[in-house]
Coordinates of C-alpha atoms in Angstrom, one line a residue:
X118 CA 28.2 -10.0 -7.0
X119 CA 24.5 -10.7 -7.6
X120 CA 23.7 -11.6 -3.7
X121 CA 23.4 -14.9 -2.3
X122 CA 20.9 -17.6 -3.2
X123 CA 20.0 -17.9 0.3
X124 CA 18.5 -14.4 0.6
X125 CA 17.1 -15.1 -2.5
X126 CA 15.2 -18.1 -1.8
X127 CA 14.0 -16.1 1.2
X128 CA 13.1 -13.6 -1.0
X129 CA 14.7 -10.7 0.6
X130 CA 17.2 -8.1 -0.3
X131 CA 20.9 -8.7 0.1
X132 CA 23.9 -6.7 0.7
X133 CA 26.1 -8.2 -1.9
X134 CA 29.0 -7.5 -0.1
X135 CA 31.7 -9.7 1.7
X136 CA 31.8 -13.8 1.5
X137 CA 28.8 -13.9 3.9
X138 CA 26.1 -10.9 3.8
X139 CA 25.1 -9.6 6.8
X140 CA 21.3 -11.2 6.4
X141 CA 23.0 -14.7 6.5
X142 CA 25.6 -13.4 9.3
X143 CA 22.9 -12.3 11.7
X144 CA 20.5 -15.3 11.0
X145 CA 23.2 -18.1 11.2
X146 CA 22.1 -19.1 7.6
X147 CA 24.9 -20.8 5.3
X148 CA 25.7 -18.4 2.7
X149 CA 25.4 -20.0 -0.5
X150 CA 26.6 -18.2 -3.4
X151 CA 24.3 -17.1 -6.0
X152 CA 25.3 -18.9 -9.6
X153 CA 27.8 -16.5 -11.5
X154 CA 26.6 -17.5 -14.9
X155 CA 25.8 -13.9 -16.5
X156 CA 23.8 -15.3 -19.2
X157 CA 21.0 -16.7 -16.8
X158 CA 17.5 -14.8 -16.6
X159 CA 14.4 -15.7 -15.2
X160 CA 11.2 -14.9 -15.3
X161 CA 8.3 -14.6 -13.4
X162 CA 5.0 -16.5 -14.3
X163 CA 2.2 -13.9 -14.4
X164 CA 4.1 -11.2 -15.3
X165 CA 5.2 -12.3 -18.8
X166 CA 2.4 -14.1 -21.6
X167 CA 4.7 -16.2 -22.8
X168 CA 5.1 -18.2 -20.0
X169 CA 1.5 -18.4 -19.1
X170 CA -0.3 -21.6 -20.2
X171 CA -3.4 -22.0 -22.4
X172 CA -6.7 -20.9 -21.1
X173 CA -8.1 -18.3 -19.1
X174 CA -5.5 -16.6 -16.5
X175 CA -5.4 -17.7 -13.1
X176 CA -6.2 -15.9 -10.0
X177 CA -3.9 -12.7 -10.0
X178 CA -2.2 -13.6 -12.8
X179 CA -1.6 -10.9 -15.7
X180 CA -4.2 -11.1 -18.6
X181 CA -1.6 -8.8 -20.8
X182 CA -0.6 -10.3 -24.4
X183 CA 2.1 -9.3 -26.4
X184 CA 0.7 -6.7 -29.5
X185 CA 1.1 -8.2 -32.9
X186 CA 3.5 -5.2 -33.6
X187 CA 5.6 -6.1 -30.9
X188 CA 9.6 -5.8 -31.4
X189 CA 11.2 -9.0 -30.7
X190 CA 15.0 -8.7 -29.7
X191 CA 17.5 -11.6 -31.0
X192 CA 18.9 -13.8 -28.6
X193 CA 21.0 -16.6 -28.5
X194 CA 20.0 -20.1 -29.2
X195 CA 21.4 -20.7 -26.1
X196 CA 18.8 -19.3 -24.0
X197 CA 16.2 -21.9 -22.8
X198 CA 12.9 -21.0 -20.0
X199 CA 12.1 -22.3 -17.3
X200 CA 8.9 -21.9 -14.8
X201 CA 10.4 -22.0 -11.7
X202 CA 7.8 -21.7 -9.8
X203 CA 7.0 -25.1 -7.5
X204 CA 10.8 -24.5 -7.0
X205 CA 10.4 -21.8 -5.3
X206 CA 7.3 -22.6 -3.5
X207 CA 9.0 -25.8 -2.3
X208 CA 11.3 -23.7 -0.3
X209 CA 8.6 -22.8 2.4
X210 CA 6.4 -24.1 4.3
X211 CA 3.0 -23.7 3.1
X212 CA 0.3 -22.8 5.2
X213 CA -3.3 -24.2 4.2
X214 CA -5.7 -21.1 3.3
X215 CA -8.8 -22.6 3.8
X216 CA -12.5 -20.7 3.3
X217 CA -13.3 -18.0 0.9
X218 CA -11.6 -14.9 2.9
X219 CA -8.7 -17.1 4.0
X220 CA -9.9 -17.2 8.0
X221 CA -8.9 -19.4 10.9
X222 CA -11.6 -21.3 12.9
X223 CA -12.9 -19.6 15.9
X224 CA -10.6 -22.0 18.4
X225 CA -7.3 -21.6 15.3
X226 CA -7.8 -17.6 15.6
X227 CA -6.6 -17.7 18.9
X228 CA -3.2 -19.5 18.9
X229 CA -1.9 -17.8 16.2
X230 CA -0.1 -20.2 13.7
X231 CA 3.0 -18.7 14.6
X232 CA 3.3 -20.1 17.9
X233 CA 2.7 -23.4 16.6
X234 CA 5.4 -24.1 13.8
X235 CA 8.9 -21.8 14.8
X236 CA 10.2 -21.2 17.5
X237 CA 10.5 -17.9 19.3
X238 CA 11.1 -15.1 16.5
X239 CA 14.8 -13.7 17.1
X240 CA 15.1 -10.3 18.6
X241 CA 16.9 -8.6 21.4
X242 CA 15.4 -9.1 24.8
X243 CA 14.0 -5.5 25.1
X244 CA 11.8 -6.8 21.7
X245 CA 8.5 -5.7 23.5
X246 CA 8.0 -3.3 26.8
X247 CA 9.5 -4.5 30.2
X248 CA 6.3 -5.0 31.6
X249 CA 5.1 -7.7 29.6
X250 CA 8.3 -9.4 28.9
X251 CA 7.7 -12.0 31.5
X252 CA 5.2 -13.9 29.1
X253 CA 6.6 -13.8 26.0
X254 CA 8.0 -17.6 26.2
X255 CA 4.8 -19.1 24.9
X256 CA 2.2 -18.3 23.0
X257 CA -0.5 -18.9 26.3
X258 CA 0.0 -18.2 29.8
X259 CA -0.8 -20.9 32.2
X260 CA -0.2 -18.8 35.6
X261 CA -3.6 -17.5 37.7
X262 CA -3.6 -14.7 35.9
X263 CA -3.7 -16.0 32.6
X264 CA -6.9 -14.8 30.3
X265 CA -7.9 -18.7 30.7
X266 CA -8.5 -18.2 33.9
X267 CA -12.1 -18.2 35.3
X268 CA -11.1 -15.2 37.1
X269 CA -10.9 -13.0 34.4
X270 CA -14.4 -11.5 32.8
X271 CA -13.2 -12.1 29.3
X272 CA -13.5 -14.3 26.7
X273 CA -9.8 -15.9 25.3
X274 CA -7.9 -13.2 23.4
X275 CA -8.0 -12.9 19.4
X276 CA -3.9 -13.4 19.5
X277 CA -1.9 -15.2 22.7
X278 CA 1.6 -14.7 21.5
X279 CA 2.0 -11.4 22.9
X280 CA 4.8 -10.1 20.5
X281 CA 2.4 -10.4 17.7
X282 CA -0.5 -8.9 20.0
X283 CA 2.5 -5.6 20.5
X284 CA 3.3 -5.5 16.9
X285 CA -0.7 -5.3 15.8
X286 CA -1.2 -2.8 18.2
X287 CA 1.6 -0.9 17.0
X288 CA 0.3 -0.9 13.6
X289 CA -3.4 0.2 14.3
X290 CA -2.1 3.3 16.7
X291 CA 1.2 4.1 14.6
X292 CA 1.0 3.2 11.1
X293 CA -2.5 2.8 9.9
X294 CA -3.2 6.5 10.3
X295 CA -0.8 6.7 7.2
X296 CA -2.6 4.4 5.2
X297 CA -5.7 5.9 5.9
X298 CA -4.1 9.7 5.2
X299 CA -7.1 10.1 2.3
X300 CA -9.8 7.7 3.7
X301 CA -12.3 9.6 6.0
X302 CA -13.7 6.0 6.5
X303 CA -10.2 4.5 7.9
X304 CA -10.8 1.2 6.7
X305 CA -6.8 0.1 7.8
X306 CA -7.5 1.4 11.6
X307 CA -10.9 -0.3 11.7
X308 CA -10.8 -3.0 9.8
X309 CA -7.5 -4.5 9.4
X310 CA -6.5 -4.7 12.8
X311 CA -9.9 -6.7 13.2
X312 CA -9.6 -8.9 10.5
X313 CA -6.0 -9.6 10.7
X314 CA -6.5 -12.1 13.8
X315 CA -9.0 -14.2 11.2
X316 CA -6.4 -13.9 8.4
X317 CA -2.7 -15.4 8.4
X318 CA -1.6 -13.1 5.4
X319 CA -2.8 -10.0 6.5
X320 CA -1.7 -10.9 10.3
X321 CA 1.7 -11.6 8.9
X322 CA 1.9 -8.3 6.8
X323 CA 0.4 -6.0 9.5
X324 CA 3.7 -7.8 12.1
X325 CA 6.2 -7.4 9.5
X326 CA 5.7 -4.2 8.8
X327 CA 5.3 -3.3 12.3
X328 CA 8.7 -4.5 13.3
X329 CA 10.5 -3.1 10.1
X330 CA 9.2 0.4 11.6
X331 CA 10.4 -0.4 15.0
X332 CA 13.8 -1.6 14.6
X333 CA 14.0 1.4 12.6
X334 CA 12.8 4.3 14.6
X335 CA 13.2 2.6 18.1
X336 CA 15.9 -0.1 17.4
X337 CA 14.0 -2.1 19.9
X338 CA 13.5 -5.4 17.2
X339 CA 15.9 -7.1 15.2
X340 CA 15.1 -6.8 11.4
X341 CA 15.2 -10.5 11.5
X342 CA 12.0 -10.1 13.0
X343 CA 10.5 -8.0 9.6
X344 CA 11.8 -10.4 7.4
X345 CA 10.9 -13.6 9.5
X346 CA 6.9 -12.5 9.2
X347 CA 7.8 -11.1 5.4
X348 CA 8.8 -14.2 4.7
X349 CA 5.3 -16.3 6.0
X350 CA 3.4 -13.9 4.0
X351 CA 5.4 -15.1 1.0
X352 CA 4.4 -18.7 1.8
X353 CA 0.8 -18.3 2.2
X354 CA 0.8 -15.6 -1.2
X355 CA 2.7 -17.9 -3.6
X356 CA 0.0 -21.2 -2.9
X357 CA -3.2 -18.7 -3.1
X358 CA -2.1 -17.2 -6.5
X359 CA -1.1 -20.5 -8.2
X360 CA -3.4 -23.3 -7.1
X361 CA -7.1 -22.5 -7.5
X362 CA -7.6 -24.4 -3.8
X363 CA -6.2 -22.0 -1.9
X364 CA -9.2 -19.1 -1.9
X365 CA -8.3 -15.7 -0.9
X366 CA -10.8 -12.2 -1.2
X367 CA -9.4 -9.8 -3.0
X368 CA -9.7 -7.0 -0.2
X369 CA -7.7 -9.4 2.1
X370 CA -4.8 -9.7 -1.1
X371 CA -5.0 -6.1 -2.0
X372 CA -4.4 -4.6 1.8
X373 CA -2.0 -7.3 2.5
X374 CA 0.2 -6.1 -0.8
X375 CA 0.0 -2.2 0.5
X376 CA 1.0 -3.2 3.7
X377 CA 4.3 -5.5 2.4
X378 CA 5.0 -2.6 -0.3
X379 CA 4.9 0.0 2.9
X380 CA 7.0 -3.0 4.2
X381 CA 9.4 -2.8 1.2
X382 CA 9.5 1.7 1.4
X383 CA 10.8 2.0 5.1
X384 CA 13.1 -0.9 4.4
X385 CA 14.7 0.0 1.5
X386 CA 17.5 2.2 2.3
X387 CA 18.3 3.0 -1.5
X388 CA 17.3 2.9 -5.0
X389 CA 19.2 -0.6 -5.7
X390 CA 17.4 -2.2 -2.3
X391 CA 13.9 -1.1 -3.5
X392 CA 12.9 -4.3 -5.2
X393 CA 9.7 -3.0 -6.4
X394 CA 7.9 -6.7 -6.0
X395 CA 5.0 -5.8 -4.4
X396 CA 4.5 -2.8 -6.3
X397 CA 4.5 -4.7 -9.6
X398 CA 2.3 -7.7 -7.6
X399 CA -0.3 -4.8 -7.1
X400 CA -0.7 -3.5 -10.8
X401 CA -1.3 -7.1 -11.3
X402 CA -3.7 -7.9 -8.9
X403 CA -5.5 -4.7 -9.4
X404 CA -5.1 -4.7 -13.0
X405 CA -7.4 -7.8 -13.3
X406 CA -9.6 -6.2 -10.6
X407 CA -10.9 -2.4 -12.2
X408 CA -13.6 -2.6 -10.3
X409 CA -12.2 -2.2 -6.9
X410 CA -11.7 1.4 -7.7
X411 CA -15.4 1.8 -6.9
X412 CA -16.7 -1.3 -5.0
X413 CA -16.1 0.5 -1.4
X414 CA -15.1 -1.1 1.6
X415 CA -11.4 -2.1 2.3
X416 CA -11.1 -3.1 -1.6
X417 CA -11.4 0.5 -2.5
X418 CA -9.6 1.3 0.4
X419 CA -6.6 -1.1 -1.1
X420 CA -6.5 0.7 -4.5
X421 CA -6.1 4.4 -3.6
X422 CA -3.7 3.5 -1.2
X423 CA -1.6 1.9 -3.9
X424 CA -2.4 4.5 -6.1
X425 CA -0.4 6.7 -3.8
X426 CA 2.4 4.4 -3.4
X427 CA 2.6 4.5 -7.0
X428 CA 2.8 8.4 -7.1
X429 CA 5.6 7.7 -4.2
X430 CA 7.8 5.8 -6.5
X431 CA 6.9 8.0 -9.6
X432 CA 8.1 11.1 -8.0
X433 CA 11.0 9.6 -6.4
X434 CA 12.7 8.7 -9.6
X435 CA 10.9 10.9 -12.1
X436 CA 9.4 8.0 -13.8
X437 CA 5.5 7.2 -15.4
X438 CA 3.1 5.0 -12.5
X439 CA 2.7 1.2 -13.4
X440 CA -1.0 1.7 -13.2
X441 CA -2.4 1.4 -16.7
X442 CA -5.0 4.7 -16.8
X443 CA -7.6 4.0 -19.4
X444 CA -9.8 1.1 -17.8
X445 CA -9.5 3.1 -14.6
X446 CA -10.4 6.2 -15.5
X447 CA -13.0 5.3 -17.4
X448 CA -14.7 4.0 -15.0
X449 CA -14.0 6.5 -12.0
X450 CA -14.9 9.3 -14.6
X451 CA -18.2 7.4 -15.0
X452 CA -18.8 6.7 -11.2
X453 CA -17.9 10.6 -10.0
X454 CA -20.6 11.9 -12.8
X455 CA -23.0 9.4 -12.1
X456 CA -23.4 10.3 -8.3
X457 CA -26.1 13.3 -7.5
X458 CA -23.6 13.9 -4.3
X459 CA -20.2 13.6 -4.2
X460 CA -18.8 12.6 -0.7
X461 CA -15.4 14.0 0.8
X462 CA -13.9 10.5 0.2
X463 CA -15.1 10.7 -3.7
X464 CA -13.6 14.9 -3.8
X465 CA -10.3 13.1 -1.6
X466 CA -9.8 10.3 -4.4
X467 CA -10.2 12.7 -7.1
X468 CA -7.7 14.8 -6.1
X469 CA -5.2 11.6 -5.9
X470 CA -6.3 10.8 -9.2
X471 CA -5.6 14.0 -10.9
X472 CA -1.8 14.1 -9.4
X473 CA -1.4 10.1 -10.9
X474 CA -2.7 11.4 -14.1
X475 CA -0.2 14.6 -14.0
X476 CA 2.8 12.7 -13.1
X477 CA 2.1 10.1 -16.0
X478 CA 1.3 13.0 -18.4
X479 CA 4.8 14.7 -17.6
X480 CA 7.2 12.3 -17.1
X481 CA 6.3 9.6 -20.0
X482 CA 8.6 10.4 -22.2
X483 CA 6.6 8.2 -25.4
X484 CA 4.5 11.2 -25.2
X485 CA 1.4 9.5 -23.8
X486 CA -2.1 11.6 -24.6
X487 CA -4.3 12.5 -22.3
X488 CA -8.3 12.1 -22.9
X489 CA -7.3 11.2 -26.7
X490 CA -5.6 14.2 -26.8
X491 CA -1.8 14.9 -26.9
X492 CA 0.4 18.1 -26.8
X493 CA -1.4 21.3 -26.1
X494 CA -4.7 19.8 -26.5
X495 CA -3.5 17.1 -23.6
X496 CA -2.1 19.8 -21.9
X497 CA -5.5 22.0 -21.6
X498 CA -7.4 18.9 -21.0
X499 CA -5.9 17.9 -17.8
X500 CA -5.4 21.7 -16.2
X501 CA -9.3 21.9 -17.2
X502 CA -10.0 18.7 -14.8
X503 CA -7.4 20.7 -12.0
X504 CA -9.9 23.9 -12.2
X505 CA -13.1 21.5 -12.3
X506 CA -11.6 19.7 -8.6
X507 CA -10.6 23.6 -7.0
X508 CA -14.0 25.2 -8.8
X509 CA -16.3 22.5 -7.5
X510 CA -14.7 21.2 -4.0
X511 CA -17.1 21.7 -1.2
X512 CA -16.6 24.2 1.7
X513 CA -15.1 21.3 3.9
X514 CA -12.1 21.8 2.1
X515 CA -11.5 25.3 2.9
X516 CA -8.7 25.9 5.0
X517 CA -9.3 26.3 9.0
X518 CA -6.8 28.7 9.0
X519 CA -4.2 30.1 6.7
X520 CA -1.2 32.9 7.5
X521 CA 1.6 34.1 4.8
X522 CA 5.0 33.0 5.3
X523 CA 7.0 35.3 7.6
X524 CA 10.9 34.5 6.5
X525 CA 12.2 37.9 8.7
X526 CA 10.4 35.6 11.6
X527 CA 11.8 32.0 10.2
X528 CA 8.9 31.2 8.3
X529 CA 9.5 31.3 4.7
X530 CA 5.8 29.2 4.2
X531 CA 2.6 29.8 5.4
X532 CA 0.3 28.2 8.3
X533 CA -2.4 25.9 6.8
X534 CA -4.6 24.5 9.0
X535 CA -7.5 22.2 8.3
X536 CA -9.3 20.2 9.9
X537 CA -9.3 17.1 9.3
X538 CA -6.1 15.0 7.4
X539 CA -7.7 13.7 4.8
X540 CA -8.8 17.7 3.6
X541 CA -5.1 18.2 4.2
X542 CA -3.8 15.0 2.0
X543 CA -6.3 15.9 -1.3
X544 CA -5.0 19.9 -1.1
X545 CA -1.8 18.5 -1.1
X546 CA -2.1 16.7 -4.1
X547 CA -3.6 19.4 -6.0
X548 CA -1.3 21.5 -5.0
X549 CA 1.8 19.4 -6.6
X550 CA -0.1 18.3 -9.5
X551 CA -0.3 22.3 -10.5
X552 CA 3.0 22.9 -9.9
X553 CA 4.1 19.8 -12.1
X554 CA 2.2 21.3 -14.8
X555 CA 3.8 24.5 -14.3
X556 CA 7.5 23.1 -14.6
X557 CA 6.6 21.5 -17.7
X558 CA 5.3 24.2 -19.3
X559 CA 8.6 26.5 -18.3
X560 CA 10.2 23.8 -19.8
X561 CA 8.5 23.0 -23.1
X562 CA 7.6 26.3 -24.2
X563 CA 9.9 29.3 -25.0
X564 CA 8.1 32.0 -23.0
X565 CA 9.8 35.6 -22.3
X566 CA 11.4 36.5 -19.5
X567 CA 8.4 37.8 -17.6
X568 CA 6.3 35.2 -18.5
X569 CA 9.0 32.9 -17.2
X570 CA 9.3 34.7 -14.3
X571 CA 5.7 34.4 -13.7
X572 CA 5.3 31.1 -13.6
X573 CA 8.5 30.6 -11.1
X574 CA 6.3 32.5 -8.4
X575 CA 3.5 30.6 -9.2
X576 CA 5.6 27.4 -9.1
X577 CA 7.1 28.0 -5.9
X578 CA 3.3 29.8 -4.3
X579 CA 2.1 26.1 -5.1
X580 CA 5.2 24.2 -3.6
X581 CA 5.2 26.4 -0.5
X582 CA 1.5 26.0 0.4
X583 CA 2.0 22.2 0.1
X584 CA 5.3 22.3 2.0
X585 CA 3.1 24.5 4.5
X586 CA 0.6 22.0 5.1
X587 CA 3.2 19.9 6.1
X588 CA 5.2 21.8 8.9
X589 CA 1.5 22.9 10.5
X590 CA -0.2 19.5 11.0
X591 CA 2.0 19.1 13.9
X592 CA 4.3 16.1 12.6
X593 CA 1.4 14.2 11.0
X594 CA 4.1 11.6 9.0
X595 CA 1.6 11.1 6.0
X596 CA 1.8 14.8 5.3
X597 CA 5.5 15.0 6.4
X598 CA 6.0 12.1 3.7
X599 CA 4.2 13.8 0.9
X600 CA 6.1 16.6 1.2
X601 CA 9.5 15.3 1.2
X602 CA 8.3 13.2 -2.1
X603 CA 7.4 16.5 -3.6
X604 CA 11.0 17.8 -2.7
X605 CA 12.4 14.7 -4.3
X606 CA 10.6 15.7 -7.4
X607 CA 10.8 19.6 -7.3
X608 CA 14.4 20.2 -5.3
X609 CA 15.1 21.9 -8.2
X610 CA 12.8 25.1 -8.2
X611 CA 13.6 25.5 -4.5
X612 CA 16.6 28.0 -4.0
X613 CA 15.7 30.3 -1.0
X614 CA 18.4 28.8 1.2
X615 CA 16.0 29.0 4.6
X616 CA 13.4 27.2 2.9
X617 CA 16.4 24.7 1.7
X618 CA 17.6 24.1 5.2
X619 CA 14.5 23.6 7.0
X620 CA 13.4 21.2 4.4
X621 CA 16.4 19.2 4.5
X622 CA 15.7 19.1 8.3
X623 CA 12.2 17.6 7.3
X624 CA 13.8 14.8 5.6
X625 CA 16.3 13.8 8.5
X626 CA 13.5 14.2 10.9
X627 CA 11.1 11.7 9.0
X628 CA 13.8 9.4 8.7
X629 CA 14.5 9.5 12.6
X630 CA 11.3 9.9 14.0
X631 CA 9.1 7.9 11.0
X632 CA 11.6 5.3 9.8
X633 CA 10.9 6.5 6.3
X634 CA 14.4 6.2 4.2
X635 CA 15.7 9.6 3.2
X636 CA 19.5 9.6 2.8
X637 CA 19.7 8.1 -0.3
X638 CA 18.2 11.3 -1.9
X639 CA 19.9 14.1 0.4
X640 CA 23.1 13.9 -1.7
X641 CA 20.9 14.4 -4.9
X642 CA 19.1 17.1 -3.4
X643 CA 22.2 18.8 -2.2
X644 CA 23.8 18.8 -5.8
X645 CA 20.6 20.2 -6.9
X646 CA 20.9 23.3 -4.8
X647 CA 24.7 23.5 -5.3
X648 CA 24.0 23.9 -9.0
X649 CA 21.2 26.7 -8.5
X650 CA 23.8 28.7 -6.3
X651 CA 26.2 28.7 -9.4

């Protein structure tokens, strides 16, 4: 089956399974029957030239042309193309974006739009905490105690529906801390939660993602929830990128696409469910937009964050980043040398940017070059830029605290303490990209047995210190995350069985306690370890 049309048009995942998925089941949609035709394709406007119309590109849209060398693949006269875009966008209901940053009215920020136009969002009746249930019904209270009243010293509240007030606050104390892992400036704590009441897209991405983590980790809000916001950040995005009256900044469409693809990571329970859209929707975006790597503020914010996300699905399924390297580094290479001082942020996003670059250089399997240069020369290029970051890193980055592993005690890594995260998050990084650069040359080059012996301790000292960081940061989930991404990439060089079990137990915990999908990789990293014990 290829999943109903109904989940399509919503633009969420479905199960594929049974007359009537379980989306369709749960929301008392009709489950229409996606055609069966297996010669139809589509494609998406923005994302492929030849659609695209004469002139410059729209906003967000893809400025990429086909090369003049490109290979063309023969198809059937049969095939015809169609834009199906207003289709699509005639199956919501569009909320007006007005203004240049997309933002309500003073007296519009307060009744969120929400409360206007559905009706209560579906849920169990333990949705938010017992002792505010009471006044969940509207979006205002009218009782005496009401923040209308002229007995209360304060002016009326950014949001009125509580549930969406819950969810926001949930995502400032809970989940912005991960976006913010490698920003000592936390832009997401302090400035999305802010700017969110003034903005219906980010609002909407900040709630959806908020109640995709809870019905997850606390099963206190039906997924239907997730996907009802999910889907009213849809309907504001697909207006704003295809009609040049809807006006959007790009710091409020850049956050708002991290937040939906964290939305998309934590609900994606496997490979096949990841549907990648607003990963490929933030290549675009930032694609056309190379100079938010350096224009600060939330912008800047944006694009490392994707950047990680990017490393996230690179070294979940071995595969090159989507992020196109040379305008970027260009210019970051240009912006780092041009400073007199660099600040922890600029050492922080450095360090991300060397593991991006490592990852593309080993698992492209074209043979991409690096700095112009390819093979050895590549090679040398890019461990040169790993001893330039640990050579020239300021003394904030030195450890708190450090103690070898103990595995007579249960400890087979060490205790790395720092002291703040975002130190923690850029060692981290490092700290995988040299041991990706390690495996690769074990594997490419025919060294002897004590040189490959070698290079297996310094493999696993790299692997352990990261996996270190991890277990001592007292359940940060960032660096709990990172860490089980590096096992996803590097299960392979890991065969002392105590380290094995108490990573394994790292995994099951982030999925319980963070929400963050794991299973779908445990059986993978189980046959891994099965075929090091033969």
């Amino acid at each position: 089956m290829r999943g109903c049309l109904t989940c399509r048009l919503r633009h969420l995942k479905c199960d594929k399974t049974g007359a009537k998925c379980l989306r369709c089941q749960r929301s008392g949609r009709e489950c229409v029957p996606a055609p069966g035709k297996s010669e139809e394709l589509s494609f998406r406007h923005g994302q492929n030239p030849s659609l695209r119309g004469k002139g410059p590109p729209r906003y967000g849209e893809s400025d990429l042309t086909f090369p003049n060398d490109q290979i063309w693949v023969e198809s059937s006269s049969e095939y015809s193309f169609k834009d199906e875009t207003d289709q699509t966008a005639a199956e919501y209901h569009v909320v007006p974006v007005t203004g240049h940053s997309a933002s309500r009215s003073p007296s519009e920020a307060r009744s969120t739009p929400s409360s206007i136009m559905d009706p209560p969002l579906p849920g169990p009746s333990n949705s938010i905490p017992f002792y505010i249930a009471d006044s969940r019904g509207g979006s205002r209270s009218t009782s005496a105690h009401s923040p209308q009243s002229s007995s209360m010293p304060v002016s009326t509240p950014r949001l009125a529906n509580v549930n969406e007030a819950y969810l926001l606050r949930h995502f400032q104390r809970h989940l912005a801390p991960w976006l913010d892992a490698g920003d000592p400036e936390r832009h997401f704590c302090a400035d999305v939660a802010g700017r969110a009441s003034d903005s219906p897209l980010l609002l909407y991405a900040c709630l959806a993602v908020s109640a995709c983590h809870l019905s997850r980790t606390a099963n206190t809000i039906s997924p239907d929830v997730a996907d009802s916001y999910h889907e009213r950040c849809i309907s504001i995005m697909l207006p704003v990128l295809d009609k040049p009256e809807f006006e959007i900044g790009i710091d409020i469409l850049l956050s708002s696409t991290v937040i939906l693809r964290f939305f998309e990571q934590i609900s994606s329970h496997t490979p096949s469910n990841d549907p990648q859209r607003h990963l490929l929707a933030g290549s675009v975006y930032i694609s056309s937009h190379v100079d938010c790597a350096i224009s600060g503020g939330l912008a800047s914010a944006s694009f490392w964050v994707f950047v990680i996300q990017d490393i996230q699905f690179a070294l979940t399924y071995q595969k090159c980043l989507r992020l196109a390297f040379a305008p970027f580094d260009d210019r970051l290479q240009r912006w780092w040398v041009a400073k007199p001082v660099l600040s922890d942020s600029d050492w922080v996003n450095r360090a991300i940017w060397i593991l991006a670059e490592t990852i593309d250089f080993c698992y492209n399997g074209s043979g991409r070059n690096y700095e112009s240069h390819s093979g050895i020369a590549g090679e040398s290029a890019l461990k040169q830029r790993i001893r330039d970051w640990e050579g020239g890193r300021p003394d904030t980055f030195t450890p708190l605290h450090v103690s070898p592993p103990d595995s007579r005690a249960g400890k087979p890594f060490p205790v790395v303490w720092y002291t703040t995260l975002w130190h923690s998050t850029a060692v981290q990084h490092v700290c995988l990209a040299k041991a990706l650069m390690l495996i690769r040359e074990y594997e490419v080059y025919d060294y002897t047995i004590e040189q490959r012996t070698k290079l297996k301790e310094q493999i696993s000292e790299n692997l352990n210190y990261l996996f270190g960081i991890a277990f001592s940061a007292d359940d940060e989930p960032s660096l709990r995350i990172m860490a089980c991404h590096a096992l996803c990439a590097c299960s392979a060089w890991i065969d002392d069985p105590l380290a094995q079990n108490l990573l394994f137990d790292l995994l099951r915990r982030t999925e319980r306690d963070n929400g963050w999908p794991w299973a779908y990789v445990e059986q993978r990293i189980l046959h891994a370890w099965q075929g090091n014990s033969r």
